[in-house]
Amino acid sequence: IYVVLDWGMDILGRRSRGRSEDDPIGVVNGEKITYKYFSEILRRTMENYKQQNGVDPDEETERQLRLQVWNQIIDEMLIQEEIKRLGLTVTDQEIRDIVQSQNPPEFLARQFRDSAGVFQREAYEQAMFDPQNKEAWIQVEDILREEQKRNKLQSILLATVQVSESE
């Protein structure tokens, strides 16, 4: 597999010079992965690594990050394909229930914690209904919708797992 990925698709970037950004570097079930898409995700991953560690990744770490990004892209494509195949959707009411619950998702609640770590419900609700935050809440909705689709897929998969007495 490594030889195919490295030589065939050049995921280590050795032959990337002269490559068009729209050239496919791989295909998953008929969906193309372009060099541009892969490069952008890799660039962000490298930036995150540098921010977290304070140094540029060495050659081995860069190779590992490239493989990690490649695997993430493939996993994401396969997950999205299965979600689509199963027709999994998330209703607006489901999103409202999540956002307005007593315990909103951590990535939201984190923004509304005081210095003692206490969730400020009033500030949260104020921000939720402020028209100036409309675009931000649309992004939150998109994130939650995708997360819920994944949760539904995971629930379906876990429901099909059966372990016999002997196992």
Coordinates of C-alpha atoms in Angstrom, one line a residue:
I1 CA 0.0 0.0 0.0
Y2 CA 2.8 2.4 0.9
V3 CA 4.5 1.9 -2.5
V4 CA 1.2 2.6 -4.3
L5 CA 0.5 5.7 -2.2
D6 CA 4.0 7.0 -2.3
W7 CA 5.0 6.2 -5.9
G8 CA 1.6 6.2 -7.5
M9 CA 0.1 9.1 -5.8
D10 CA 3.2 10.8 -4.5
I11 CA 1.7 11.6 -1.1
L12 CA 5.1 12.4 0.2
G13 CA 5.3 15.3 -2.2
R14 CA 8.5 14.3 -3.9
R15 CA 7.1 14.9 -7.4
S16 CA 4.7 17.7 -6.7
R17 CA 6.5 20.2 -8.8
G18 CA 4.8 20.7 -12.1
R19 CA 1.6 19.2 -10.8
S20 CA -1.6 21.0 -11.6
E21 CA -3.7 21.8 -8.4
D22 CA -6.8 20.2 -10.0
D23 CA -5.0 17.0 -10.9
P24 CA -6.5 14.1 -9.0
I25 CA -4.0 12.3 -6.7
G26 CA -6.5 9.6 -5.8
V27 CA -10.0 8.4 -6.3
V28 CA -12.3 6.9 -3.6
N29 CA -15.4 5.2 -5.1
G30 CA -15.4 7.5 -8.1
E31 CA -14.8 10.7 -6.1
K32 CA -11.5 12.5 -7.0
I33 CA -9.1 13.8 -4.4
T34 CA -7.3 16.8 -5.9
Y35 CA -3.8 17.9 -5.2
K36 CA -5.2 21.3 -4.2
Y37 CA -7.6 19.8 -1.6
F38 CA -4.9 17.5 -0.1
S39 CA -2.3 20.3 -0.1
E40 CA -4.7 22.8 1.7
I41 CA -5.6 20.3 4.5
L42 CA -1.9 19.3 4.8
R43 CA -0.9 23.0 5.1
R44 CA -3.4 23.6 7.9
T45 CA -2.2 20.4 9.6
M46 CA 1.4 21.5 9.4
E47 CA 0.5 25.0 10.8
N48 CA -1.4 23.4 13.7
Y49 CA 1.6 21.2 14.4
K50 CA 3.9 24.2 14.4
Q51 CA 1.6 26.2 16.7
Q52 CA 1.3 23.3 19.1
N53 CA 5.0 22.3 19.2
G54 CA 6.7 25.6 18.4
V55 CA 8.9 24.1 15.7
D56 CA 8.5 22.9 12.1
P57 CA 8.0 19.2 11.7
D58 CA 11.1 17.2 10.9
E59 CA 11.1 15.0 7.8
E60 CA 9.8 11.9 9.5
T61 CA 7.0 13.8 11.3
E62 CA 6.1 15.5 8.0
R63 CA 5.8 12.1 6.4
Q64 CA 3.6 10.9 9.2
L65 CA 1.4 14.0 8.9
R66 CA 1.0 13.5 5.2
L67 CA -0.2 9.9 5.7
Q68 CA -2.5 11.0 8.5
V69 CA -4.1 13.7 6.3
W70 CA -4.4 11.2 3.5
N71 CA -6.2 8.7 5.7
Q72 CA -8.4 11.4 7.2
I73 CA -9.5 12.5 3.7
I74 CA -10.3 8.9 2.7
D75 CA -12.2 8.2 6.0
E76 CA -14.2 11.4 5.6
M77 CA -15.2 10.5 2.1
L78 CA -16.3 7.0 3.0
I79 CA -18.2 8.3 6.1
Q80 CA -20.0 10.9 4.0
E81 CA -20.8 8.3 1.3
E82 CA -22.4 6.0 3.9
I83 CA -24.3 8.8 5.5
K84 CA -25.7 9.7 2.1
R85 CA -26.4 6.1 1.2
L86 CA -28.4 5.6 4.4
G87 CA -30.2 8.9 3.9
L88 CA -29.3 10.1 7.3
T89 CA -30.5 13.7 8.0
V90 CA -30.8 16.0 11.0
T91 CA -33.9 18.1 11.4
D92 CA -33.9 21.8 12.4
Q93 CA -35.7 20.8 15.6
E94 CA -32.9 18.4 16.5
I95 CA -30.4 21.3 16.1
R96 CA -32.6 23.6 18.3
D97 CA -32.8 20.9 21.0
I98 CA -29.1 20.5 21.1
V99 CA -28.3 24.3 21.1
Q100 CA -31.1 25.1 23.7
S101 CA -30.4 22.1 26.0
Q102 CA -29.3 22.6 29.6
N103 CA -25.9 21.3 28.5
P104 CA -24.9 22.8 25.1
P105 CA -22.0 21.2 23.2
E106 CA -18.7 21.9 24.9
F107 CA -17.3 23.9 21.9
L108 CA -20.1 26.4 22.5
A109 CA -20.2 26.3 26.3
R110 CA -16.5 27.0 26.4
Q111 CA -17.1 30.4 24.9
F112 CA -19.5 31.4 27.7
R113 CA -17.5 30.3 30.8
D114 CA -16.4 32.8 33.3
S115 CA -12.9 32.8 35.0
A116 CA -14.1 30.2 37.5
G117 CA -15.3 27.9 34.6
V118 CA -19.0 28.4 35.3
F119 CA -21.2 28.4 32.3
Q120 CA -23.0 31.8 31.8
R121 CA -26.4 30.8 30.5
E122 CA -27.7 34.3 30.2
A123 CA -24.8 35.5 28.1
Y124 CA -25.2 32.3 25.9
E125 CA -28.9 32.9 25.3
Q126 CA -28.3 36.6 24.6
A127 CA -25.7 35.7 22.0
M128 CA -28.0 33.0 20.5
F129 CA -30.7 35.6 19.8
D130 CA -28.5 38.5 18.8
P131 CA -29.0 39.1 15.0
Q132 CA -25.4 40.2 14.7
N133 CA -24.3 36.6 15.4
K134 CA -26.5 35.1 12.6
E135 CA -23.5 34.0 10.5
A136 CA -21.7 32.4 13.4
W137 CA -24.8 30.5 14.4
I138 CA -25.2 29.2 10.8
Q139 CA -21.7 27.8 11.1
V140 CA -22.5 26.3 14.4
E141 CA -25.6 24.7 12.9
D142 CA -23.5 23.2 10.0
I143 CA -21.0 21.8 12.5
L144 CA -23.7 20.3 14.7
R145 CA -25.6 18.9 11.7
E146 CA -22.5 17.0 10.5
E147 CA -21.7 15.9 14.0
Q148 CA -25.2 14.5 14.5
K149 CA -25.2 12.7 11.2
R150 CA -22.0 11.0 12.3
N151 CA -23.5 10.2 15.7
K152 CA -26.5 8.6 13.9
L153 CA -24.2 6.5 11.7
Q154 CA -22.2 5.4 14.7
S155 CA -25.4 4.4 16.5
I156 CA -26.5 2.3 13.5
L157 CA -23.1 0.6 13.4
L158 CA -23.0 -0.1 17.1
A159 CA -26.6 -1.5 17.0
T160 CA -25.5 -4.1 14.4
V161 CA -22.6 -5.4 16.5
Q162 CA -23.4 -8.7 18.1
V163 CA -21.2 -10.6 20.5
S164 CA -22.0 -14.3 21.1
E165 CA -21.6 -16.1 24.4
S166 CA -18.5 -17.8 23.2
E167 CA -16.9 -14.6 22.0

